[in-house]
Short mmCIF file of C-alpha atoms in Angstrom, two decimals:
data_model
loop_
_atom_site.label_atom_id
_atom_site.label_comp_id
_atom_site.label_asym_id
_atom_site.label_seq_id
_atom_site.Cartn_x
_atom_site.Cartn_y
_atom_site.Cartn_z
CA UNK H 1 -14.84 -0.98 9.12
CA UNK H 2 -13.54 1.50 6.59
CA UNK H 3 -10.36 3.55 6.53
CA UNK H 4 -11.20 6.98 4.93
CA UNK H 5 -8.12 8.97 3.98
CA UNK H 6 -8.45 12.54 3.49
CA UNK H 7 -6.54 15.82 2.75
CA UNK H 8 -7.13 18.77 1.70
CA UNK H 9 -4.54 18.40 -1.30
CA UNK H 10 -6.74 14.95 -2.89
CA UNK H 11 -9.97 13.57 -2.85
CA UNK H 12 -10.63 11.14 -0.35
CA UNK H 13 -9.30 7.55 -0.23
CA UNK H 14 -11.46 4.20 0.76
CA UNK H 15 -9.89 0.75 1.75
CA UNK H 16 -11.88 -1.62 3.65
CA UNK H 17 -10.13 -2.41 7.01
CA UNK H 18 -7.41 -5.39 5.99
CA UNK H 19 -5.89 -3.32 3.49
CA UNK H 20 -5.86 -0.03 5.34
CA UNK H 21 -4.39 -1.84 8.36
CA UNK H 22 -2.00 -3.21 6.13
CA UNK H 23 -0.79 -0.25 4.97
CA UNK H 24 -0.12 1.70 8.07
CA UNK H 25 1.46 -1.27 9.63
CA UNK H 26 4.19 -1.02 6.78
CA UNK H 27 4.77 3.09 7.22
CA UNK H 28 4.94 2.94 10.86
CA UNK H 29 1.74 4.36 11.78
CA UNK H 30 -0.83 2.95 14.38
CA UNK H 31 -3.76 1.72 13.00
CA UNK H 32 -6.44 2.86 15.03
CA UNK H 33 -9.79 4.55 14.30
CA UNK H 34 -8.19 7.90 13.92
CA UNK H 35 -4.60 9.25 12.64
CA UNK H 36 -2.37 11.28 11.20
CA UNK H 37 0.23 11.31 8.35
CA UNK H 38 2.17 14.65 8.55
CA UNK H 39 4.37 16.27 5.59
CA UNK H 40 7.26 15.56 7.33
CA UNK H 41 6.57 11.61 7.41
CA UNK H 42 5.30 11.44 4.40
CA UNK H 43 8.73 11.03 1.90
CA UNK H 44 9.59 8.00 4.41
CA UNK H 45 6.02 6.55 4.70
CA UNK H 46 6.26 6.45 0.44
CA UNK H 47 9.68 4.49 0.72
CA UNK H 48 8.61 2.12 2.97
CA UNK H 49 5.76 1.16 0.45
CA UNK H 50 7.87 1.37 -2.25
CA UNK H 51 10.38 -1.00 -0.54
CA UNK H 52 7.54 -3.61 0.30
CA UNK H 53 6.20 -3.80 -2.91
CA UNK H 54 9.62 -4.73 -4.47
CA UNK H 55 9.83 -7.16 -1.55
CA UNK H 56 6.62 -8.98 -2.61
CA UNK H 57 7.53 -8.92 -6.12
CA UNK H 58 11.20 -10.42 -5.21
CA UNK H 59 9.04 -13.20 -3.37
CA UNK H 60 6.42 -13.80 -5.92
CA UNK H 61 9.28 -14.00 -8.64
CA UNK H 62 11.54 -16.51 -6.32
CA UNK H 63 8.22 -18.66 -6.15
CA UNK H 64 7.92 -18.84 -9.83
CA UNK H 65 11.66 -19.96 -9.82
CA UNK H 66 11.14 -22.40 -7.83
CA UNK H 67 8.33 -24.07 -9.66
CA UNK H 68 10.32 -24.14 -12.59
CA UNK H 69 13.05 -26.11 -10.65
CA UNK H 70 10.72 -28.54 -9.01
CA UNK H 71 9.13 -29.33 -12.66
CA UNK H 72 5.80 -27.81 -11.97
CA UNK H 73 3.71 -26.00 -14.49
CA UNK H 74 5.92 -22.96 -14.70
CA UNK H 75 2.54 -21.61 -16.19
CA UNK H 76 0.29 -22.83 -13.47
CA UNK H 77 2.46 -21.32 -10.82
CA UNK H 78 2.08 -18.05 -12.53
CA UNK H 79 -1.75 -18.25 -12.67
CA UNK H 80 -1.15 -18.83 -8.83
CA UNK H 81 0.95 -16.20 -7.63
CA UNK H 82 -1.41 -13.85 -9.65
CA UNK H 83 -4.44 -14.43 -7.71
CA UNK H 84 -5.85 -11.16 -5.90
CA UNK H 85 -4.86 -8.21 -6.04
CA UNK H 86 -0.57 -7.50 -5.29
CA UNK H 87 0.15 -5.03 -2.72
CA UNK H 88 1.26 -2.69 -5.99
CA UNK H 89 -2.36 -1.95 -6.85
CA UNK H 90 -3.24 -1.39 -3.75
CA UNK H 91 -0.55 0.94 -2.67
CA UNK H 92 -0.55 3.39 -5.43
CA UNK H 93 -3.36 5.35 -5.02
CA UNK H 94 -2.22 5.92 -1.42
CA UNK H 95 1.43 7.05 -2.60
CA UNK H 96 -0.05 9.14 -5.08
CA UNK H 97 -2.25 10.89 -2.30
CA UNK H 98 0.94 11.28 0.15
CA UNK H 99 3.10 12.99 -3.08
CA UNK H 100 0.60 15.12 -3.51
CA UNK H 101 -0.35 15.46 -0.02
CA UNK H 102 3.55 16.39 0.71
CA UNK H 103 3.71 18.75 -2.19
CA UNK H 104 1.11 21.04 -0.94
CA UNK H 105 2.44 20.56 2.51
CA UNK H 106 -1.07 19.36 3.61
CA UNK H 107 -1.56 16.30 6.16
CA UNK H 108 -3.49 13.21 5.24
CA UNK H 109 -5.70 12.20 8.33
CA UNK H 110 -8.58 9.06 9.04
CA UNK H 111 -11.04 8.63 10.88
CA UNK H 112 -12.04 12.37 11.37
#
C-alpha cells in the first residue's frame, strides 16, 4: 500500500506504507486508509517531527560515542549508523507540505 498526501496548497506526496505509518504514528494521527491533517494540527504535527528527528540523531550520535569507547572502528560505526535513509530525509518533504499546507489554511488529507 501507498500513502498519498494531498492538499490543495502542494502537490501530492508518496511514501510507501512503513514510512507513511511511521509518520502519522509520531504526529498523533491514526494510520488508516483515509485521514485528515487539519490547519489547526498542523504547527504541533511539525514539532513532533521535528522533535523525533533530533531524537534519532541524539541516538545515532550516542552510538558513535560509544564505539569510540569500546575501541571499535570509530569509522566503521559511522558507515553503520548511516545505512538507509534517517528519519530527516524522510520527514522533510512532509513538513514542508504541512507549512505550506498551514499557511494557506488548507488541510492535507490520504486516502481520498
Amino acid at each position: 500500500m501507498l500513502y498519498k498526501f494531498k492538499s490543495k496548497a502542494t502537490g501530492d506526496l508518496i511514501m510507501l506504507e512503513p514510512q507513511g505509518r511511521q509518520i502519522l504514528k509520531l504526529i498523533g494521527k491514526e494510520s488508516g486508509p483515509q485521514g485528515i491533517i487539519l490547519p489547526a494540527e498542523m504547527l504541533s504535527a511539525i514539532a513532533a517531527l521535528q522533535e523525533a528527528v533530533v531524537r534519532e540523531e541524539a541516538a545515532i550520535q550516542a552510538a558513535r560515542e560509544a564505539a569510540k569507547t569500546a575501541d571499535q572502528d570509530a569509522k566503521q560505526a559511522s558507515v553503520d549508523s548511516q545505512k538507509g535513509i534517517s528519519l530527516k530525509q524522510r520527514v522533510v518533504p512532509f513538513i514542508d507540505m504541512l507549512r505550506r499546507a498551514h499557511a494557506e489554511d488548507k488541510e492535507v488529507v490520504w486516502g481520498v
